[in-house]
PDB file of C-alpha atoms in Angstrom:
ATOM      1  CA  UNK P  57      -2.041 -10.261 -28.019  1.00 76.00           C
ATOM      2  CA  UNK P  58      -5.108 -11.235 -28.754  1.00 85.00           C
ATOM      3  CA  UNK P  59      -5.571 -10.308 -32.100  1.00 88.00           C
ATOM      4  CA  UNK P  60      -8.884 -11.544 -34.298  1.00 88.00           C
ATOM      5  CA  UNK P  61      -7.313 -13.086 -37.630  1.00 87.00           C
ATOM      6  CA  UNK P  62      -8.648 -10.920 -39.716  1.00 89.00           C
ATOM      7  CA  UNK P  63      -7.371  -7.713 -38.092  1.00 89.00           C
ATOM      8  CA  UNK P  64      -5.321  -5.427 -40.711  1.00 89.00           C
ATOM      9  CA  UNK P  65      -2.418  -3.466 -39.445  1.00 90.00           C
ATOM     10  CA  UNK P  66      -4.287  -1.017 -40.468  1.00 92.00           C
ATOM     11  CA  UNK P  67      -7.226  -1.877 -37.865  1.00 92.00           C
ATOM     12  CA  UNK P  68      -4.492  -2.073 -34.930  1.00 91.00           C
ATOM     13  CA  UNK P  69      -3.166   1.459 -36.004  1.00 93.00           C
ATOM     14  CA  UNK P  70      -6.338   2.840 -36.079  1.00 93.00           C
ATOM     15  CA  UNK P  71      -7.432   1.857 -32.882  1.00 93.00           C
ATOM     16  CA  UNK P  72      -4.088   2.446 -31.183  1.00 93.00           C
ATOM     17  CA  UNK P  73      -4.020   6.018 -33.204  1.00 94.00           C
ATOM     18  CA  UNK P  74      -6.487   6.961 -30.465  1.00 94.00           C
ATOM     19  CA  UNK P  75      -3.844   6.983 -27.555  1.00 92.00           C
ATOM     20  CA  UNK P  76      -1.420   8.964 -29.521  1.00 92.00           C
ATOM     21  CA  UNK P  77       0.791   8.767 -32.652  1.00 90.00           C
ATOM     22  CA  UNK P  78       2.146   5.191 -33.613  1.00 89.00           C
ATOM     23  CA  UNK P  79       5.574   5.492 -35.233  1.00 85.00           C
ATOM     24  CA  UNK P  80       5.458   1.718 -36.037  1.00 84.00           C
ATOM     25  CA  UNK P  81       3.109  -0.989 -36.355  1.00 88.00           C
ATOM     26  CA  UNK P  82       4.333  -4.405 -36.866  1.00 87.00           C
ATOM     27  CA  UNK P  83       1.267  -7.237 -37.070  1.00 87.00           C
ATOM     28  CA  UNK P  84       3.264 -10.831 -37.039  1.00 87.00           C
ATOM     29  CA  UNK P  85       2.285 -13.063 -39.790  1.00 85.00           C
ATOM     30  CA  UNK P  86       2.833 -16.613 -40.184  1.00 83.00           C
ATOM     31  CA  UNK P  87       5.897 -16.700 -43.122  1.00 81.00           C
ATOM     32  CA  UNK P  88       4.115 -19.654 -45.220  1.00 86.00           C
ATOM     33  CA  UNK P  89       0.738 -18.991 -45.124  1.00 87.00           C
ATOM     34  CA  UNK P  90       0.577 -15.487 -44.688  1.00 83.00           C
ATOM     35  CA  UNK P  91      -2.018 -15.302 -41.748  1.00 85.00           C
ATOM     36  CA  UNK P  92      -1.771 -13.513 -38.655  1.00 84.00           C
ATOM     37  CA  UNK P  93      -0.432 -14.993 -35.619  1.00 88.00           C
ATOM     38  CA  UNK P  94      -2.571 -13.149 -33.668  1.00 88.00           C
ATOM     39  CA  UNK P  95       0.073 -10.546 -32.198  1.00 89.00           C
ATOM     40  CA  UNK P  96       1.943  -7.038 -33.009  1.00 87.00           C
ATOM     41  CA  UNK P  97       4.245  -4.347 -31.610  1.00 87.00           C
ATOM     42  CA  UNK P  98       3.467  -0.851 -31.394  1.00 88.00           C
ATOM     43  CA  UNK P  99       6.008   2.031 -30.886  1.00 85.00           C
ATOM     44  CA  UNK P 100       4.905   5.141 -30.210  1.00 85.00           C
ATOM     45  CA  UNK P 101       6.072   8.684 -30.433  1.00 82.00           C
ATOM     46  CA  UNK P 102       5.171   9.260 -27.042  1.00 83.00           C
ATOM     47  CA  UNK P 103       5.289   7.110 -24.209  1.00 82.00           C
ATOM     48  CA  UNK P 104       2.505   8.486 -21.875  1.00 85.00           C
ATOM     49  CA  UNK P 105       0.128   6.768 -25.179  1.00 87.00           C
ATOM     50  CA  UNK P 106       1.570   3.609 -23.559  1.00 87.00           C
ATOM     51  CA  UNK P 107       0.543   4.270 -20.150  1.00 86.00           C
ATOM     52  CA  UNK P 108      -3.053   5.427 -21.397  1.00 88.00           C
ATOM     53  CA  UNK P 109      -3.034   1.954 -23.299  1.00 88.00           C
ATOM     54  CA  UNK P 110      -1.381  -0.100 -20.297  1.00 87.00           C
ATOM     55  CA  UNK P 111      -3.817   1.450 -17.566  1.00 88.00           C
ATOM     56  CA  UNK P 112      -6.896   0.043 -19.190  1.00 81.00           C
ATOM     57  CA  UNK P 113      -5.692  -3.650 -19.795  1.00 68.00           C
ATOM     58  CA  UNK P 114      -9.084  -5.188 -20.578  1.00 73.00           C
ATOM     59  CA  UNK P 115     -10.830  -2.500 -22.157  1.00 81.00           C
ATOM     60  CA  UNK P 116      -9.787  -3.108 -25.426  1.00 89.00           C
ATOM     61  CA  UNK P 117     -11.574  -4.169 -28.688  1.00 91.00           C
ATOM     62  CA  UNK P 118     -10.665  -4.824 -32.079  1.00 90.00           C
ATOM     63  CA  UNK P 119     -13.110  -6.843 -34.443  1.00 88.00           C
ATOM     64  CA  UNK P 120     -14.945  -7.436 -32.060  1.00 88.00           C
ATOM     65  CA  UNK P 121     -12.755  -9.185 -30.154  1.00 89.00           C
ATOM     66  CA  UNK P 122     -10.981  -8.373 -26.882  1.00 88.00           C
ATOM     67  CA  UNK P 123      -7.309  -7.966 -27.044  1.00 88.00           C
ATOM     68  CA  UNK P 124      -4.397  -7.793 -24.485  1.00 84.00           C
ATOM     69  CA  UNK P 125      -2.122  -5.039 -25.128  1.00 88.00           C
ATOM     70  CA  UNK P 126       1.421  -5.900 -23.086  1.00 84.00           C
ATOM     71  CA  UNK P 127       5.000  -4.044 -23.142  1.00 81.00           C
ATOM     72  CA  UNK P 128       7.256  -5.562 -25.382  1.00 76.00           C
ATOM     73  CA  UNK P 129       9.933  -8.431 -23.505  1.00 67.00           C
ATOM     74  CA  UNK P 130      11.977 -10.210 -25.385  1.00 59.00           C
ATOM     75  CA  UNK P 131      11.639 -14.096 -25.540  1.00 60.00           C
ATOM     76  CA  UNK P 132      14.713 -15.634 -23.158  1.00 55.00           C
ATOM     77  CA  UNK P 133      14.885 -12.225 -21.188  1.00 50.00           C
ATOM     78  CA  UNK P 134      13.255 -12.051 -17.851  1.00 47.00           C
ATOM     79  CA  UNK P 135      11.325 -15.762 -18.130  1.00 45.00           C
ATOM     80  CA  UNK P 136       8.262 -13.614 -17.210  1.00 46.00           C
ATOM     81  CA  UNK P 137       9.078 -12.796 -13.663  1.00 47.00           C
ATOM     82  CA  UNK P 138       9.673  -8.612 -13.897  1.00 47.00           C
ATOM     83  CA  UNK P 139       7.166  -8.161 -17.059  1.00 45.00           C
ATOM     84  CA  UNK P 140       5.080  -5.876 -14.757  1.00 46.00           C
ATOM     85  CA  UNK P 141       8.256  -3.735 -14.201  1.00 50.00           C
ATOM     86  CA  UNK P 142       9.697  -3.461 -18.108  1.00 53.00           C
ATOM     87  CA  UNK P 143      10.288  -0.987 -19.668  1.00 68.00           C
ATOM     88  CA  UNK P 144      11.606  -2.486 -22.489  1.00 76.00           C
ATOM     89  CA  UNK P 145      10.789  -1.083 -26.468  1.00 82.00           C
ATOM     90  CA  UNK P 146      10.463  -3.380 -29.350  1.00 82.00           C
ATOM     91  CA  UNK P 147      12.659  -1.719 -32.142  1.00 84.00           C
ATOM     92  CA  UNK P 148      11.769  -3.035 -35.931  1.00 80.00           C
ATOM     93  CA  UNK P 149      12.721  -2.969 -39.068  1.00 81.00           C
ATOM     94  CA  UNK P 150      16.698  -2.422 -38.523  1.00 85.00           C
ATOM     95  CA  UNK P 151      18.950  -3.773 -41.210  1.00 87.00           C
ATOM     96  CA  UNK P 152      20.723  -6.301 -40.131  1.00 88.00           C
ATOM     97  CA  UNK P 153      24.170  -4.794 -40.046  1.00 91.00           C
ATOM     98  CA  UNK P 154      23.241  -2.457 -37.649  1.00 91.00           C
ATOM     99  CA  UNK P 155      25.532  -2.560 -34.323  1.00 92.00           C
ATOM    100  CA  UNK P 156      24.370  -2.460 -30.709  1.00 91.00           C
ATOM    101  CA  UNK P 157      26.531   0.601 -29.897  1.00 92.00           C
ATOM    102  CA  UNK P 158      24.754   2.621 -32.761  1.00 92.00           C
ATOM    103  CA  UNK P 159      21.101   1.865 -31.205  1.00 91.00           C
ATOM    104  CA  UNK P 160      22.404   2.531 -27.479  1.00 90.00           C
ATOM    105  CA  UNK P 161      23.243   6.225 -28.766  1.00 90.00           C
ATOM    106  CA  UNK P 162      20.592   6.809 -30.705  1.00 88.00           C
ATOM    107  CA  UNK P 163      17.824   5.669 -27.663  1.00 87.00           C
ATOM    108  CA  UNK P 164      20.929   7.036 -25.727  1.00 85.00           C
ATOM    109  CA  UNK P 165      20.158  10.728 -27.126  1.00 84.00           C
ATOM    110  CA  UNK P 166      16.489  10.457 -25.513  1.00 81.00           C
ATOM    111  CA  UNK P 167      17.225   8.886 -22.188  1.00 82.00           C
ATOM    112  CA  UNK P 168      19.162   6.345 -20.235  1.00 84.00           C
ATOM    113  CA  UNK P 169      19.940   2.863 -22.031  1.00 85.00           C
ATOM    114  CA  UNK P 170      20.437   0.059 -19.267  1.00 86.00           C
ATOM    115  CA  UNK P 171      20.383  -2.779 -22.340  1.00 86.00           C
ATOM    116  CA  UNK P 172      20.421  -3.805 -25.869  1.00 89.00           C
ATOM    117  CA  UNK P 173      19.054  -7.029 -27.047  1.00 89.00           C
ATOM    118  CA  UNK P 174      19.746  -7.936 -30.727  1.00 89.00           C
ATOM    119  CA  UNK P 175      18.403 -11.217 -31.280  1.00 87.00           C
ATOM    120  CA  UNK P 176      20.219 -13.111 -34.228  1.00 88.00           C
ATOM    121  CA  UNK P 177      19.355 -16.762 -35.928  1.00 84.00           C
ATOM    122  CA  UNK P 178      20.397 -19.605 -34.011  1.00 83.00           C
ATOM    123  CA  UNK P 179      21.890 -21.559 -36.967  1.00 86.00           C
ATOM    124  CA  UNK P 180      23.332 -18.570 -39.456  1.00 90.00           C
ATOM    125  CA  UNK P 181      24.376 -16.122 -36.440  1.00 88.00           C
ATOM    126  CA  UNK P 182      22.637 -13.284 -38.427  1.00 89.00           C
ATOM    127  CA  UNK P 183      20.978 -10.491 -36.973  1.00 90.00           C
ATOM    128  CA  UNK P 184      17.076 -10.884 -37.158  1.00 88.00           C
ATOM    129  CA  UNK P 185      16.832  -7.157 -37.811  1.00 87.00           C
ATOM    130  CA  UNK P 186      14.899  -5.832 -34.512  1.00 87.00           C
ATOM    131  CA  UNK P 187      15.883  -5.517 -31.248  1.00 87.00           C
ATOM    132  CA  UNK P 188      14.519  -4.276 -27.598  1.00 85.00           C
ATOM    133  CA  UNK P 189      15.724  -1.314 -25.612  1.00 88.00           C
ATOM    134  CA  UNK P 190      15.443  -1.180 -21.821  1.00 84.00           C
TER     135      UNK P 190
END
């Protein structure tokens, strides 16, 4: 979080590219105007390039601006209470058919799933096409 408004996802992958290989970058945008909200998700190919990122919490500068780089928790999960113990991922850009059971054995083929969260649109019911692994 953090982010200066005029940070590019491709300043946020090129700063982050120095902790390891990102898979995914994701910089949230307001959906009318087009601005950023000042946030993103990361996912990278390794996880020890989080823990390099995580064990420096306010060393970190883009723009010129300090930013707080936090795992990913899902809004309604924990109410902020374990968000020091998470080890939850933020998963984008999934089509919004996809089914819970088909991401727990995918992240299931690289380690243990505990949960799937696959938020979905209060009014239609649909699938916002992301989720979070834990």
């Amino acid at each position: 979080g953090g982010l200066p408004p005029h940070a590019t996802k491709e300043d946020i992958e090129q700063y982050f590219g120095q902790f390891g290989e990102v898979e995914m970058c994701n910089l949230k945008t307001d959906q009318f105007s087009g601005r950023s909200r000042g946030f993103g998700f990361l996912i990278y190919k390794d996880v020890n390039s989080v823990n390099q990122v995580l064990s420096n919490p306010s060393g970190h500068e883009i723009g010129g601006k300090t930013i707080d780089p936090k795992l990913a928790t899902p809004q309604g999960g924990s109410g902020g209470q374990d968000r020091e113990k998470s080890t939850k991922v933020f998963v984008g850009g999934l089509e919004k058919t996809t089914e819970k059971d088909t991401i727990t054995a995918t992240f299931g083929a690289r380690g243990n799933v505990v949960d799937v969260y696959l938020p979905t649109d209060k009014m239609t019911g649909e699938k916002k096409g992301f989720a979070f692994v834990n």
